PDB file of C-alpha atoms in Angstrom:
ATOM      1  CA  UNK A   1       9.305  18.955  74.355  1.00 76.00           C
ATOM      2  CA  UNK A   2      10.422  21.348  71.696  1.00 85.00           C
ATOM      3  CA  UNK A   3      14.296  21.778  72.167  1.00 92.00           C
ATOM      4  CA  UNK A   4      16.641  24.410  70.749  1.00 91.00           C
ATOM      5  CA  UNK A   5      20.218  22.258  69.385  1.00 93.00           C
ATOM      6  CA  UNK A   6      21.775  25.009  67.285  1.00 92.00           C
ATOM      7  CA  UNK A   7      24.039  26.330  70.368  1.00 91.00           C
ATOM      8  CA  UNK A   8      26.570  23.451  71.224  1.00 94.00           C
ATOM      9  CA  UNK A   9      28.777  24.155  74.665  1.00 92.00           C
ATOM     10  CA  UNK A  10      30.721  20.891  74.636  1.00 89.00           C
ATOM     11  CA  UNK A  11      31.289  17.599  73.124  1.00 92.00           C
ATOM     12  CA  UNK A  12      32.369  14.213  74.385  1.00 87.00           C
ATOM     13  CA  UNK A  13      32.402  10.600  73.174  1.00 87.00           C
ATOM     14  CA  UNK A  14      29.111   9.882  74.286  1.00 92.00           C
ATOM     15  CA  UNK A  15      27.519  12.823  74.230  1.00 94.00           C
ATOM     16  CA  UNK A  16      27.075  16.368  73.093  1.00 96.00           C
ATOM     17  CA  UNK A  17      25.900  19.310  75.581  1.00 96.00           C
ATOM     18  CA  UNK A  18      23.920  22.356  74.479  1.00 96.00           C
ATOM     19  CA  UNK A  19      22.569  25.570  76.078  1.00 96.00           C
ATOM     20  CA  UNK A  20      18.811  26.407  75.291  1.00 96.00           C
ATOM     21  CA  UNK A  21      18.085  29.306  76.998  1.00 95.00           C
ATOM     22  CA  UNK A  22      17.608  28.809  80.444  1.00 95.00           C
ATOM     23  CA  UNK A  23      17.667  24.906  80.150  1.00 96.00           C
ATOM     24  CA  UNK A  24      20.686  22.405  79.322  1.00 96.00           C
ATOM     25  CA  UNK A  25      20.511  19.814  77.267  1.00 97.00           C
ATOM     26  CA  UNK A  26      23.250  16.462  77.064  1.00 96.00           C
ATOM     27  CA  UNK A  27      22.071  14.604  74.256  1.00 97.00           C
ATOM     28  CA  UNK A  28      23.944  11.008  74.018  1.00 97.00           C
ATOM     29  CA  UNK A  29      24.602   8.713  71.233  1.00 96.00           C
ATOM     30  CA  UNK A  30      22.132   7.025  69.399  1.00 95.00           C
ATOM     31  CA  UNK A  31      22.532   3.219  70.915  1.00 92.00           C
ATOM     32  CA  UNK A  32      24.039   4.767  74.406  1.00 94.00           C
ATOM     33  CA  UNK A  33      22.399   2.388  77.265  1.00 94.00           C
ATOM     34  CA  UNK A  34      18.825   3.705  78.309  1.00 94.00           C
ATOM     35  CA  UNK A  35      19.839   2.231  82.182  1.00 95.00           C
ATOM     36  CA  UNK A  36      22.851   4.330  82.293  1.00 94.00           C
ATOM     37  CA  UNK A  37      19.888   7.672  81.178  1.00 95.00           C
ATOM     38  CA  UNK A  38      17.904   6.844  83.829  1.00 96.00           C
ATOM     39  CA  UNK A  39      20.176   5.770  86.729  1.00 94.00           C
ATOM     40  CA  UNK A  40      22.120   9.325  85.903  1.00 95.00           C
ATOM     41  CA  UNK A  41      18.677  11.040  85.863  1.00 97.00           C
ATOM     42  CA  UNK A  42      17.505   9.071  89.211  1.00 96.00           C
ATOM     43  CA  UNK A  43      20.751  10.111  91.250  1.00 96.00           C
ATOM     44  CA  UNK A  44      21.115  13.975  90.240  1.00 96.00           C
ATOM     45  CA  UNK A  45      16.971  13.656  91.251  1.00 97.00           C
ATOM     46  CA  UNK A  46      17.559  11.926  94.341  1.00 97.00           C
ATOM     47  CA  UNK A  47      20.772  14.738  95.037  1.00 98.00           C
ATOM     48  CA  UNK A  48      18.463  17.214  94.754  1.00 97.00           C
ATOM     49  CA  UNK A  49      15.586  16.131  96.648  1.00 96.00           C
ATOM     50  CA  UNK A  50      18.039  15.032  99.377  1.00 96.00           C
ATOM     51  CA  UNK A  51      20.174  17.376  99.911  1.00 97.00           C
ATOM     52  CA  UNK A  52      20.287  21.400 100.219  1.00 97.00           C
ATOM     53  CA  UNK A  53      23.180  21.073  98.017  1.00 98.00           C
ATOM     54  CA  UNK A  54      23.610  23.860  94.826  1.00 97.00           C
ATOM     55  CA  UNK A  55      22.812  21.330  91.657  1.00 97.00           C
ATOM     56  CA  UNK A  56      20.697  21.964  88.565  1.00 96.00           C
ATOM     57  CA  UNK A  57      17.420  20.987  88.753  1.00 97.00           C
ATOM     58  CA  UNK A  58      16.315  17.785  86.643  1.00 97.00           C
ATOM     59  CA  UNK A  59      13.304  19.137  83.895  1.00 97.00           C
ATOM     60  CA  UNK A  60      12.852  16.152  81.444  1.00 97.00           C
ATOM     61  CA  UNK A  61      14.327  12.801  80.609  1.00 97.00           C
ATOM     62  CA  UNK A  62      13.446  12.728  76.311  1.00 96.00           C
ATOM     63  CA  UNK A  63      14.558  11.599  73.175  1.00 95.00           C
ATOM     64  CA  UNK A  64      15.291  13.605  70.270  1.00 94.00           C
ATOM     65  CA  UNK A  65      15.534  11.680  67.056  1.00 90.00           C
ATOM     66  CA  UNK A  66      16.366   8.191  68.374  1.00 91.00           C
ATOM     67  CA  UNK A  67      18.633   9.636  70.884  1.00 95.00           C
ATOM     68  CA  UNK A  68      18.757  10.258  74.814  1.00 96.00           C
ATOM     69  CA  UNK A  69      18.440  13.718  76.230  1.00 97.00           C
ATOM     70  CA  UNK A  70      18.752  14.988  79.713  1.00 97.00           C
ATOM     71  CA  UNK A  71      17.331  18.454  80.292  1.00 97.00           C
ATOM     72  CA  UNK A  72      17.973  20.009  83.277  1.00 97.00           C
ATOM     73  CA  UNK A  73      18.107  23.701  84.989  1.00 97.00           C
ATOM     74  CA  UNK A  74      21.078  26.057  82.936  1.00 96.00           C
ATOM     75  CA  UNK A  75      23.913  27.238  85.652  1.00 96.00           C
ATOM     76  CA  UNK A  76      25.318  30.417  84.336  1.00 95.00           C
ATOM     77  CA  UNK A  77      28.740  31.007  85.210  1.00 96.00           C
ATOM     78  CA  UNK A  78      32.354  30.306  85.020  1.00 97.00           C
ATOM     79  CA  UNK A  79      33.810  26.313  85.184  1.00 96.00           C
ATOM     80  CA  UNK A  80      36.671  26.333  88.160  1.00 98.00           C
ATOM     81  CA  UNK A  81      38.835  24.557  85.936  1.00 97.00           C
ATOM     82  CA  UNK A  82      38.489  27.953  83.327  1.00 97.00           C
ATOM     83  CA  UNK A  83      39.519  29.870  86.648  1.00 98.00           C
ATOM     84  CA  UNK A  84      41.992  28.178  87.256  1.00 97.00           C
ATOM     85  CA  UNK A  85      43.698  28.881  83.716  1.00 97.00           C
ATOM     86  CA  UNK A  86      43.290  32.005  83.730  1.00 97.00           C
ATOM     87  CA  UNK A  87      44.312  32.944  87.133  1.00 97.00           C
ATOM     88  CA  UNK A  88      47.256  31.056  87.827  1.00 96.00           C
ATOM     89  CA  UNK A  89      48.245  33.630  90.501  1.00 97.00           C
ATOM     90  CA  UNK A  90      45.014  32.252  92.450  1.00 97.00           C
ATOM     91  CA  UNK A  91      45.668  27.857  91.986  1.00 96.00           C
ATOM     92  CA  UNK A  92      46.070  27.812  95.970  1.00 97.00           C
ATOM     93  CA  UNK A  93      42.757  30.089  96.312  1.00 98.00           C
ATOM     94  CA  UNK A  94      40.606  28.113  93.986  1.00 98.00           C
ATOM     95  CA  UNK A  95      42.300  24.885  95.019  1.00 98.00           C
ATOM     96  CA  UNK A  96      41.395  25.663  98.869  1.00 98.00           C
ATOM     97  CA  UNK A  97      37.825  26.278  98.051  1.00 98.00           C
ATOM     98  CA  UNK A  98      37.724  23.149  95.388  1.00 98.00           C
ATOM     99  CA  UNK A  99      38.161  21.100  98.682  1.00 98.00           C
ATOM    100  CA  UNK A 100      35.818  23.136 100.766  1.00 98.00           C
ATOM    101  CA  UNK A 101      33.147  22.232  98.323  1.00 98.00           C
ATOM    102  CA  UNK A 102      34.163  18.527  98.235  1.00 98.00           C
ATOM    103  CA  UNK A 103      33.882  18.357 102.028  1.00 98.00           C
ATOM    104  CA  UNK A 104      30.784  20.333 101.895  1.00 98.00           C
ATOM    105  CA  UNK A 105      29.405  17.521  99.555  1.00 98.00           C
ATOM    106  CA  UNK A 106      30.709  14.513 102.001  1.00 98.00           C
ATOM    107  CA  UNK A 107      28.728  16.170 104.763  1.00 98.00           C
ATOM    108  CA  UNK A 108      25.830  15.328 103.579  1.00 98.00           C
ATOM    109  CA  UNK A 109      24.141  11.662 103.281  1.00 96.00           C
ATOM    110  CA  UNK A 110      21.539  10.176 100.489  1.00 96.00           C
ATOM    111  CA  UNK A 111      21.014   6.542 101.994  1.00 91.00           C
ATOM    112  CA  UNK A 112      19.040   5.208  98.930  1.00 95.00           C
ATOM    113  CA  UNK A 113      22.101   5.781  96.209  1.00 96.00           C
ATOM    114  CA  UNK A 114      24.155   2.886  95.372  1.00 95.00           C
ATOM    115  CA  UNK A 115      26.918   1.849  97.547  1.00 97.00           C
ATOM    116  CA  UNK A 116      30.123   2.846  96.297  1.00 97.00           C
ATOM    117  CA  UNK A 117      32.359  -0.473  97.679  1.00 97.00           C
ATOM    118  CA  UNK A 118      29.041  -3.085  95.718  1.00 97.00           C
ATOM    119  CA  UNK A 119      29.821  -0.205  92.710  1.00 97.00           C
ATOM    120  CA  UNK A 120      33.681  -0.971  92.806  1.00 97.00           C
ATOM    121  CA  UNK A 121      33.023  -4.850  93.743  1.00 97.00           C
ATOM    122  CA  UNK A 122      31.265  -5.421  90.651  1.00 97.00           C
ATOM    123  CA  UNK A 123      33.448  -3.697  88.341  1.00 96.00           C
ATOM    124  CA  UNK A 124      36.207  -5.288  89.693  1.00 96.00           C
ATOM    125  CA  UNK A 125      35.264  -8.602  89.623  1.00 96.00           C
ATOM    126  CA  UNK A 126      34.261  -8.104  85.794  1.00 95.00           C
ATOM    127  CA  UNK A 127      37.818  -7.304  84.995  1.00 94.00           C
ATOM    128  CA  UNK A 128      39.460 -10.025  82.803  1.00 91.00           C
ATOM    129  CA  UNK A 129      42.487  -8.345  82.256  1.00 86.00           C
ATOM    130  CA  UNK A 130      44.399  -8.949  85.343  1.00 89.00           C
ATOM    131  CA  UNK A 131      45.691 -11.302  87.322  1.00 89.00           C
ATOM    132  CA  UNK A 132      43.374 -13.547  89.834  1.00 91.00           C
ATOM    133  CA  UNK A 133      45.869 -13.196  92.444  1.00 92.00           C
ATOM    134  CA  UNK A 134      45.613  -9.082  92.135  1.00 92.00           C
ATOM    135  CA  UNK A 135      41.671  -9.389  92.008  1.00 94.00           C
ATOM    136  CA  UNK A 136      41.245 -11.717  95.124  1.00 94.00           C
ATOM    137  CA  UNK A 137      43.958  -9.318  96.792  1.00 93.00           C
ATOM    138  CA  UNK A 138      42.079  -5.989  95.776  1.00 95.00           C
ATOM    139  CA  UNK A 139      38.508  -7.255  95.999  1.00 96.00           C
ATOM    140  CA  UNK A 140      39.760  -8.477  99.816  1.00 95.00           C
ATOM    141  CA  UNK A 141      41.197  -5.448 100.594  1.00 94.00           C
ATOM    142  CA  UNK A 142      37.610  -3.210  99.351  1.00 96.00           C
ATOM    143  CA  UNK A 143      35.559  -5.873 101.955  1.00 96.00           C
ATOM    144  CA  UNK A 144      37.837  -4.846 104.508  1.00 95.00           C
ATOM    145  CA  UNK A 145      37.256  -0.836 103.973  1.00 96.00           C
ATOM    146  CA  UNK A 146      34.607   0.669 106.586  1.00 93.00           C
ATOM    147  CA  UNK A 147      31.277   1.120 105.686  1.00 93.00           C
ATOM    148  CA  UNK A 148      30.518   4.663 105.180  1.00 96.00           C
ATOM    149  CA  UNK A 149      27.560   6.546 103.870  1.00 96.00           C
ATOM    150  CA  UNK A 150      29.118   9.899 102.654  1.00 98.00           C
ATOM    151  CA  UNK A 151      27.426  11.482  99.593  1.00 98.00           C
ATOM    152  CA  UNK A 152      30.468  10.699  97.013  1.00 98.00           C
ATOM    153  CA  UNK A 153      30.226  12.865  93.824  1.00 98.00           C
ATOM    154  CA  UNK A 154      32.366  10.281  91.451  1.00 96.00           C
ATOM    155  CA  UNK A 155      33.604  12.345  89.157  1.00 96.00           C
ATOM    156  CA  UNK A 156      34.775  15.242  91.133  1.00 98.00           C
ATOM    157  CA  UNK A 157      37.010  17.684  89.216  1.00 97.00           C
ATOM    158  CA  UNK A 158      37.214  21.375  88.992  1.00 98.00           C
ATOM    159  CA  UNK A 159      35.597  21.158  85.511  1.00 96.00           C
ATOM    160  CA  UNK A 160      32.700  20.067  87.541  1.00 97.00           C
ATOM    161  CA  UNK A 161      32.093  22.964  89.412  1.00 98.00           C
ATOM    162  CA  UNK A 162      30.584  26.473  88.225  1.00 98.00           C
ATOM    163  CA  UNK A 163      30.999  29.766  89.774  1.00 98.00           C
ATOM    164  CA  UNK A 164      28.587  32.365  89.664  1.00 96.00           C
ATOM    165  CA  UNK A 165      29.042  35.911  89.366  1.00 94.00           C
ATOM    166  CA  UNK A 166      28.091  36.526  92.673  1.00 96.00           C
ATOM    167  CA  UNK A 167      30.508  34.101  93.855  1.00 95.00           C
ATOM    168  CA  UNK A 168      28.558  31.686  95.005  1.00 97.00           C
ATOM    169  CA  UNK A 169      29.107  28.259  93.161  1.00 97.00           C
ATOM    170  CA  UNK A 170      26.668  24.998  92.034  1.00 98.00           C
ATOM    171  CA  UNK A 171      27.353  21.362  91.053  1.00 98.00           C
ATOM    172  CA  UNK A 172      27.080  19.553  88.029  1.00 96.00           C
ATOM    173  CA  UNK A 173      27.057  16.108  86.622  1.00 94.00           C
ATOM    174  CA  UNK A 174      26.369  13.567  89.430  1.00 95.00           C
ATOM    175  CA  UNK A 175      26.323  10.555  86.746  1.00 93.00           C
ATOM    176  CA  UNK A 176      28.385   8.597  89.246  1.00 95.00           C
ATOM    177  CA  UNK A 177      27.320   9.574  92.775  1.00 97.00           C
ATOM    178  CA  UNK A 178      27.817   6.845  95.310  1.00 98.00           C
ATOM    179  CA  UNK A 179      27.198   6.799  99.158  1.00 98.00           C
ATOM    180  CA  UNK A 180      30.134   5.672 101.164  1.00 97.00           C
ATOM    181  CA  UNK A 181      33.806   6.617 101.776  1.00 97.00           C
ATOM    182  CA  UNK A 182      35.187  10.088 101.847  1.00 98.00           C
ATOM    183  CA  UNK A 183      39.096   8.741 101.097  1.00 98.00           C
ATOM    184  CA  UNK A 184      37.709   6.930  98.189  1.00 98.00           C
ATOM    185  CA  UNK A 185      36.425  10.159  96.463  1.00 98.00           C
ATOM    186  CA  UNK A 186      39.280  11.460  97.419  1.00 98.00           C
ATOM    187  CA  UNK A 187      41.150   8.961  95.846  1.00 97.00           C
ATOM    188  CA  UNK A 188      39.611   8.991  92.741  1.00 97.00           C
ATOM    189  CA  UNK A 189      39.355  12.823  91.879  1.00 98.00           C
ATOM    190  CA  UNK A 190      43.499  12.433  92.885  1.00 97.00           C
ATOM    191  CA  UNK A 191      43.316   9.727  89.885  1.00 96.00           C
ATOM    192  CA  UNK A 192      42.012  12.115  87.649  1.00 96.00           C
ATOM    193  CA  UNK A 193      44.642  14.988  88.293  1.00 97.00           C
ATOM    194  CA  UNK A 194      47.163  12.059  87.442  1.00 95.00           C
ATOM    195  CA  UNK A 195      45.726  11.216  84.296  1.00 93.00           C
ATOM    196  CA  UNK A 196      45.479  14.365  82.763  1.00 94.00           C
ATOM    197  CA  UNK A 197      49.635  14.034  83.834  1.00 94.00           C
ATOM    198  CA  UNK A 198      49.565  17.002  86.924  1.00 95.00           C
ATOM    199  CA  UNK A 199      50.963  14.749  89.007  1.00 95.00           C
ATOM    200  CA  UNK A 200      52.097  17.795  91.333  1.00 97.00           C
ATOM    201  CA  UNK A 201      48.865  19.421  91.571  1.00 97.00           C
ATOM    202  CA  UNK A 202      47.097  16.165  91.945  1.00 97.00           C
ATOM    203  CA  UNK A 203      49.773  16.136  95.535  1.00 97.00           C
ATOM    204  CA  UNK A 204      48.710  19.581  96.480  1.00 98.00           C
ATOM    205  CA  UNK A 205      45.611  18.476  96.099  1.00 98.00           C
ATOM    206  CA  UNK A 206      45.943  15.105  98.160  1.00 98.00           C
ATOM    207  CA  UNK A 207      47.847  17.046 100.630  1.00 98.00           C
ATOM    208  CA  UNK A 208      45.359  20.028 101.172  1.00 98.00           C
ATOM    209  CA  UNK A 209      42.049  17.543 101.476  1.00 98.00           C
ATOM    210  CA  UNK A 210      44.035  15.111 103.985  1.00 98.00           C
ATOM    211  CA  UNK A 211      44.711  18.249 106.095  1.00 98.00           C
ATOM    212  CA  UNK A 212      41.114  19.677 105.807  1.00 98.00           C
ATOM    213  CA  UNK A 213      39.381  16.831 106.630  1.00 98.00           C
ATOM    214  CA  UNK A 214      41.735  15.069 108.991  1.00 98.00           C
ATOM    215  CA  UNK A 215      42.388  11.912 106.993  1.00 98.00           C
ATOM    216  CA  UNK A 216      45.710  10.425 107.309  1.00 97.00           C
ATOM    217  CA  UNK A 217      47.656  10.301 103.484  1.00 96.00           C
ATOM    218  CA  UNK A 218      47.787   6.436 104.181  1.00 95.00           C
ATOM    219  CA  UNK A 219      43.970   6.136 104.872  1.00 96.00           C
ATOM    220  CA  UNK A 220      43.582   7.706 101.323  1.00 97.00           C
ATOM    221  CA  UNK A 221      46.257   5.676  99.578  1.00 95.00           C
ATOM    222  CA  UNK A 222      44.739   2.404 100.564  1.00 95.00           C
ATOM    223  CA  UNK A 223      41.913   3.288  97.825  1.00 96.00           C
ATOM    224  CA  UNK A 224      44.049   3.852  95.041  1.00 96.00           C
ATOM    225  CA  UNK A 225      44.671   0.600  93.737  1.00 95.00           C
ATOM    226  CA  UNK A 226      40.636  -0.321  94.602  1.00 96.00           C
ATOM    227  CA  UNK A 227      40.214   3.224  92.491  1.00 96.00           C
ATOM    228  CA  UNK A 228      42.272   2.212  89.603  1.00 95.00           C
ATOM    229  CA  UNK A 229      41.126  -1.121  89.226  1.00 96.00           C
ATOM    230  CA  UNK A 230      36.997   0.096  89.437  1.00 96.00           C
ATOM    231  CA  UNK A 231      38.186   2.786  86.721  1.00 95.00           C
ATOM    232  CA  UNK A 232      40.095   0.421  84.489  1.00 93.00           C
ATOM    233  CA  UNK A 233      36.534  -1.783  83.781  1.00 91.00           C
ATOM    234  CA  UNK A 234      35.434   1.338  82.134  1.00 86.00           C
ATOM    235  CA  UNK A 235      39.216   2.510  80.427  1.00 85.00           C
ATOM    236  CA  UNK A 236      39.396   3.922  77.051  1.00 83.00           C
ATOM    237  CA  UNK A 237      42.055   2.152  75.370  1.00 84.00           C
ATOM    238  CA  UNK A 238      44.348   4.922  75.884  1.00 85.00           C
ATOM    239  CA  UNK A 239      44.502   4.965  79.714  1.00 87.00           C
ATOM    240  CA  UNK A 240      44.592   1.334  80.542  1.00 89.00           C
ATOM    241  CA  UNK A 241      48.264   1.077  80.641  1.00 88.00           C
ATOM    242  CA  UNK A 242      48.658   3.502  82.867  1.00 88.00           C
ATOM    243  CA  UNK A 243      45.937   2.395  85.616  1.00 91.00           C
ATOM    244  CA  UNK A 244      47.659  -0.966  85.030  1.00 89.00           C
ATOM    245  CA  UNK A 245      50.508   0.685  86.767  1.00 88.00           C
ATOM    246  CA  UNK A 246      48.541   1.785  89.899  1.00 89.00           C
ATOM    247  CA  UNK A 247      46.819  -1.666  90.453  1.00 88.00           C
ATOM    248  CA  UNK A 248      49.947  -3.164  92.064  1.00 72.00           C
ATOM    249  CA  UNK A 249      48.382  -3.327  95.774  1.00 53.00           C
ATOM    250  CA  UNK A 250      51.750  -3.773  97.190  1.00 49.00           C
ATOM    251  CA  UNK A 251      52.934  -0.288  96.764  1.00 56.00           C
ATOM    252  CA  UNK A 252      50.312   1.101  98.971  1.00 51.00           C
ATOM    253  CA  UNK A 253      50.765  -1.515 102.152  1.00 51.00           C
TER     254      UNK A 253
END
């Protein structure tokens, strides 16, 4: 497949995202783990076959020089995180509808993804950086959550989510998409808010999705030490103090 790589859009660690006409393009390090390509390109496939859910379409799984590419279907329109900045006026509008979408998403059910509680188990119990105590306690505590099949995006931020100029919306990367618990998506897209230190609008937001979907606060805050823990296996070096911090299962009895 002949790809166009002269027009960049973004760049991360792993990977560097380009627009070729109607098509995008992420194109990973060389070396980047050819399980991780396909289980991303298996779940955003089995997303889209499974659901009548506004995602890009999945074209081609290559390589380009040694290196990984997804190609999937371009989305033309705005990020909701670009919205956001540059309507600050709206944050309560956009935030209202960022949780519509998220509980639009949990309404629907893929029962051949991974589960998210064996996703979290495993990464948990690989942690060597914490005490056993803490890892019996947390990995107890994850058993002990209910058994849900929810389609969990994973990585749900409003960076995540384009607007179209027609208003209607689609969305992207579903790298991480689990089935299971609708607190502990929750949970984790209120982790990221915190990270990125908007501790207040990471409350709105906890506030506003217990509200919409009828979740008590303290069903949601039980995940956040199972949350932090599953994220710290996969910390940059940077962050790890600070999920340190949330792993303390105590604080959320």
């Amino acid at each position: 497949m002949d790809l166009n790589l002269t027009n960049p859009m973004a760049e991360r660690k792993t990977k560097t995202v380009y627009r070729d006409g109607d098509k995008t393009i992420k194109l990973f390090v060389e070396n980047y783990s050819k399980a991780d390509i396909l289980n991303e390109a298996l779940n955003q496939a089995r997303v889209e076959e499974g659901t009548d859910l506004s995602i890009p379409k999945l074209i081609a799984v290559t390589k380009v020089d040694n290196r990984w590419a997804l190609v999937s279907e371009h989305i033309e329109g705005t990020p909701l995180d670009k919205l956001m900045e540059q309507n600050p006026d709206k944050e309560d509008e956009y935030l209202n509808r960022f949780v519509d979408i998220q509980l639009e998403i949990l309404g629907h059910n893929v029962k051949i993804l991974n589960r998210i509680k064996e996703k979290y188990n495993k990464r948990i119990d690989s942690l060597t950086n914490i005490n056993d105590n803490v890892k019996y306690e947390l990995l107890q505590r994850l058993d002990g959550m209910k058994n849900h099949t929810k389609l969990c995006h994973g990585d749900y931020n409003p960076s995540n989510i384009i607007i179209k100029e027609d208003g209607s919306y689609a969305i992207i990367d579903w790298a991480h998409v689990t089935q299971g618990n609708a607190s502990a998506d929750c949970a984790k897209t209120y982790l990221i808010f915190c990270m990125e230190g908007r501790e207040e609008f990471a409350t709105k937001y906890l506030n506003l999705f217990s509200e919409k979907s009828g979740i008590a606060l303290h069903t949601i805050q039980r995940w956040f030490p199972i949350v932090a823990a599953a994220q710290l296996a996969k910390a940059k070096d940077e962050e790890k103090a600070f999920l340190e911090k949330w792993i303390d299962i105590m604080d959320y009895e």
